Short mmCIF file of C-alpha atoms in Angstrom, two decimals:
data_model
loop_
_atom_site.label_atom_id
_atom_site.label_comp_id
_atom_site.label_asym_id
_atom_site.label_seq_id
_atom_site.Cartn_x
_atom_site.Cartn_y
_atom_site.Cartn_z
CA UNK A 1 -117.39 32.96 154.10
CA UNK A 2 -119.93 34.68 151.87
CA UNK A 3 -120.15 34.10 148.13
CA UNK A 4 -120.67 37.00 145.80
CA UNK A 5 -122.36 36.49 142.46
CA UNK A 6 -120.84 38.27 139.51
CA UNK A 7 -122.83 41.21 138.23
CA UNK A 8 -124.78 40.53 135.06
CA UNK A 9 -124.28 42.83 132.14
CA UNK A 10 -127.09 45.31 131.49
CA UNK A 11 -129.02 44.50 128.33
CA UNK A 12 -130.25 47.14 125.96
CA UNK A 13 -133.92 47.32 124.91
CA UNK A 14 -132.98 46.06 121.44
CA UNK A 15 -131.17 42.98 122.87
CA UNK A 16 -134.17 42.16 125.08
CA UNK A 17 -136.51 42.42 122.05
CA UNK A 18 -134.27 40.09 120.01
CA UNK A 19 -134.13 37.53 122.84
CA UNK A 20 -137.94 37.67 123.21
CA UNK A 21 -138.41 37.12 119.47
CA UNK A 22 -136.01 34.15 119.47
CA UNK A 23 -137.88 32.68 122.47
CA UNK A 24 -141.25 33.12 120.73
CA UNK A 25 -139.98 31.41 117.57
CA UNK A 26 -138.62 28.52 119.64
CA UNK A 27 -141.90 28.10 121.50
CA UNK A 28 -143.82 28.23 118.21
CA UNK A 29 -141.56 25.58 116.68
CA UNK A 30 -142.04 23.26 119.66
CA UNK A 31 -145.82 23.72 119.51
CA UNK A 32 -145.93 23.08 115.75
CA UNK A 33 -143.84 19.93 116.16
CA UNK A 34 -146.14 18.68 118.93
CA UNK A 35 -149.28 19.21 116.82
CA UNK A 36 -147.68 17.33 113.91
CA UNK A 37 -147.05 14.35 116.17
CA UNK A 38 -150.65 14.37 117.44
CA UNK A 39 -152.40 14.56 114.06
CA UNK A 40 -151.96 11.63 111.69
CA UNK A 41 -149.98 12.23 108.52
CA UNK A 42 -151.78 12.11 105.17
CA UNK A 43 -152.31 8.51 104.12
CA UNK A 44 -151.45 7.19 107.59
CA UNK A 45 -153.98 4.95 109.24
CA UNK A 46 -156.16 6.73 111.82
CA UNK A 47 -155.26 6.30 115.45
CA UNK A 48 -157.03 3.56 117.34
CA UNK A 49 -160.13 4.75 119.22
CA UNK A 50 -159.96 5.16 122.97
CA UNK A 51 -160.52 1.85 124.73
CA UNK A 52 -164.08 1.27 125.90
CA UNK A 53 -165.02 -0.02 129.30
CA UNK A 54 -164.98 -3.80 129.38
CA UNK A 55 -168.35 -5.41 128.69
CA UNK A 56 -168.47 -6.97 132.16
CA UNK A 57 -168.09 -3.52 133.80
CA UNK A 58 -170.89 -2.10 131.64
CA UNK A 59 -173.08 -5.09 132.41
CA UNK A 60 -172.26 -4.77 136.10
CA UNK A 61 -173.25 -1.08 136.06
CA UNK A 62 -176.50 -1.89 134.23
CA UNK A 63 -177.27 -4.69 136.71
CA UNK A 64 -176.59 -2.35 139.63
CA UNK A 65 -178.89 0.32 138.19
CA UNK A 66 -181.61 -2.28 137.56
CA UNK A 67 -181.21 -3.65 141.08
CA UNK A 68 -181.49 -0.18 142.60
CA UNK A 69 -184.60 0.56 140.53
CA UNK A 70 -186.21 -2.73 141.56
CA UNK A 71 -185.43 -2.09 145.23
CA UNK A 72 -186.94 1.40 145.07
CA UNK A 73 -190.10 0.09 143.36
CA UNK A 74 -191.07 -2.22 146.25
CA UNK A 75 -193.81 -1.14 148.66
CA UNK A 76 -192.84 0.64 151.85
CA UNK A 77 -192.47 -1.49 154.97
CA UNK A 78 -195.40 -0.32 157.11
CA UNK A 79 -195.34 -2.87 159.88
CA UNK A 80 -193.05 -5.26 161.73
CA UNK A 81 -193.43 -8.94 162.46
CA UNK A 82 -191.58 -11.78 164.16
CA UNK A 83 -190.28 -14.05 161.39
CA UNK A 84 -189.81 -17.58 162.78
CA UNK A 85 -186.35 -19.09 162.41
CA UNK A 86 -187.00 -22.29 164.36
CA UNK A 87 -189.36 -23.45 167.12
CA UNK A 88 -187.79 -21.20 169.71
CA UNK A 89 -186.47 -18.13 167.92
CA UNK A 90 -187.67 -15.51 165.51
CA UNK A 91 -186.42 -12.24 164.02
CA UNK A 92 -188.36 -9.01 164.48
CA UNK A 93 -188.12 -7.29 161.10
CA UNK A 94 -189.90 -4.74 158.92
CA UNK A 95 -192.77 -6.14 156.86
CA UNK A 96 -195.72 -5.24 154.66
CA UNK A 97 -198.80 -4.08 156.56
CA UNK A 98 -201.39 -6.83 157.20
CA UNK A 99 -199.15 -9.42 155.51
CA UNK A 100 -196.55 -12.03 156.39
CA UNK A 101 -194.32 -10.74 153.58
CA UNK A 102 -191.09 -8.95 154.36
CA UNK A 103 -190.47 -8.09 150.69
CA UNK A 104 -190.65 -4.34 151.15
CA UNK A 105 -188.27 -1.43 151.52
CA UNK A 106 -187.39 1.54 153.65
CA UNK A 107 -185.50 4.49 152.23
CA UNK A 108 -184.25 7.96 152.92
CA UNK A 109 -187.14 10.32 153.60
CA UNK A 110 -189.51 7.76 155.15
CA UNK A 111 -190.69 9.66 158.21
CA UNK A 112 -192.90 7.70 158.54
CA UNK A 113 -195.19 7.66 155.46
CA UNK A 114 -194.21 7.73 151.81
CA UNK A 115 -196.74 9.12 149.39
CA UNK A 116 -200.37 9.90 150.16
CA UNK A 117 -201.30 6.55 151.72
CA UNK A 118 -201.72 6.75 155.49
CA UNK A 119 -202.03 3.21 156.78
CA UNK A 120 -199.92 0.90 158.88
CA UNK A 121 -197.07 1.94 161.14
CA UNK A 122 -193.96 2.58 159.06
CA UNK A 123 -192.33 4.30 162.05
CA UNK A 124 -192.50 0.94 163.88
CA UNK A 125 -190.81 -0.77 160.93
CA UNK A 126 -188.07 1.86 160.92
CA UNK A 127 -187.60 1.58 164.69
CA UNK A 128 -187.21 -2.21 164.43
CA UNK A 129 -184.52 -1.70 161.79
CA UNK A 130 -182.78 1.03 163.84
CA UNK A 131 -182.72 -1.12 167.00
CA UNK A 132 -181.23 -4.02 165.09
CA UNK A 133 -178.59 -1.79 163.46
CA UNK A 134 -177.68 -0.44 166.89
CA UNK A 135 -177.28 -3.87 168.47
CA UNK A 136 -175.71 -5.84 165.61
CA UNK A 137 -173.66 -3.08 163.96
CA UNK A 138 -173.08 -0.65 166.88
CA UNK A 139 -174.43 2.30 164.86
CA UNK A 140 -175.75 4.34 167.82
CA UNK A 141 -178.81 5.59 165.91
CA UNK A 142 -181.64 7.46 167.56
CA UNK A 143 -184.59 5.04 167.53
CA UNK A 144 -186.98 7.69 166.26
CA UNK A 145 -188.81 5.98 163.39
CA UNK A 146 -187.35 8.42 160.85
CA UNK A 147 -185.27 7.12 157.96
CA UNK A 148 -182.91 10.07 157.88
CA UNK A 149 -179.33 10.53 156.79
CA UNK A 150 -177.88 8.65 159.78
CA UNK A 151 -180.10 5.60 159.20
CA UNK A 152 -179.27 5.65 155.49
CA UNK A 153 -175.54 5.84 156.31
CA UNK A 154 -175.91 2.86 158.68
CA UNK A 155 -177.65 0.84 155.96
CA UNK A 156 -174.88 1.75 153.51
CA UNK A 157 -172.34 0.51 156.07
CA UNK A 158 -174.18 -2.83 156.23
CA UNK A 159 -174.36 -3.04 152.43
CA UNK A 160 -170.63 -2.31 152.09
CA UNK A 161 -169.78 -4.90 154.74
CA UNK A 162 -171.84 -7.59 153.00
CA UNK A 163 -170.72 -6.66 149.44
CA UNK A 164 -174.13 -5.46 148.25
CA UNK A 165 -175.11 -2.56 146.03
CA UNK A 166 -174.53 0.49 148.23
CA UNK A 167 -177.69 2.53 147.72
CA UNK A 168 -178.83 3.13 151.30
CA UNK A 169 -182.18 1.43 150.66
CA UNK A 170 -183.23 -1.30 153.08
CA UNK A 171 -184.75 -4.01 150.88
CA UNK A 172 -184.89 -7.80 150.53
CA UNK A 173 -181.20 -8.26 149.61
CA UNK A 174 -180.03 -6.15 152.53
CA UNK A 175 -182.50 -7.93 154.83
CA UNK A 176 -181.22 -11.36 153.80
CA UNK A 177 -177.53 -10.45 154.07
CA UNK A 178 -177.51 -8.54 157.34
CA UNK A 179 -177.15 -9.90 160.85
CA UNK A 180 -180.16 -9.91 163.14
CA UNK A 181 -180.77 -10.22 166.85
CA UNK A 182 -183.16 -13.08 167.60
CA UNK A 183 -186.10 -12.98 169.98
CA UNK A 184 -187.73 -15.93 171.78
CA UNK A 185 -191.47 -15.70 172.36
CA UNK A 186 -191.31 -18.74 174.68
CA UNK A 187 -188.82 -17.20 177.12
CA UNK A 188 -189.47 -13.55 176.18
CA UNK A 189 -185.76 -12.98 175.85
CA UNK A 190 -183.31 -11.66 173.28
CA UNK A 191 -180.27 -13.47 171.90
CA UNK A 192 -176.92 -12.25 173.19
CA UNK A 193 -175.39 -12.12 169.73
CA UNK A 194 -176.42 -11.52 166.14
CA UNK A 195 -176.54 -13.96 163.25
CA UNK A 196 -177.82 -14.15 159.70
CA UNK A 197 -180.17 -17.15 159.76
CA UNK A 198 -182.12 -16.15 156.62
#
């Protein structure tokens, strides 16, 4: 069974104009009422200012920015060395050229040198990092010695997993938090699993 709607009466041009005017007045009245509610009345106390970010969030943001700046200011890792863990095992990791220090960084764009200095082997340092990321974090990176977008994304994954600042820069905090595959010079063999012995 089909329903039939009643026919609406035809409105004259004058009736349509009157209805439009009434609608405009109603809309204007609603808008005026809304603006009165938003602006404070004369003599009324001003509205409270918008809440600011808590001090601990601001401090956290400042600390994160400072940490990122400090990480970026370190020298580039231009070598790799075996860092002893105990008598039998060590960790191959990026290091400063001609030094025992591993307080250096690798970052997006290192392919292999950063700046005008051409010494050391930063591509070796990057390859050591890439191999470790592949084994311990199953990242499937090309071990090419180029710190490109895939390597940066893998480092960010590590930083997220270990609750670090996620900036994609391999530096001392990332180095100390991440898992490493150990190598034994005595037996010339690799560990079967990864650990974070630092």
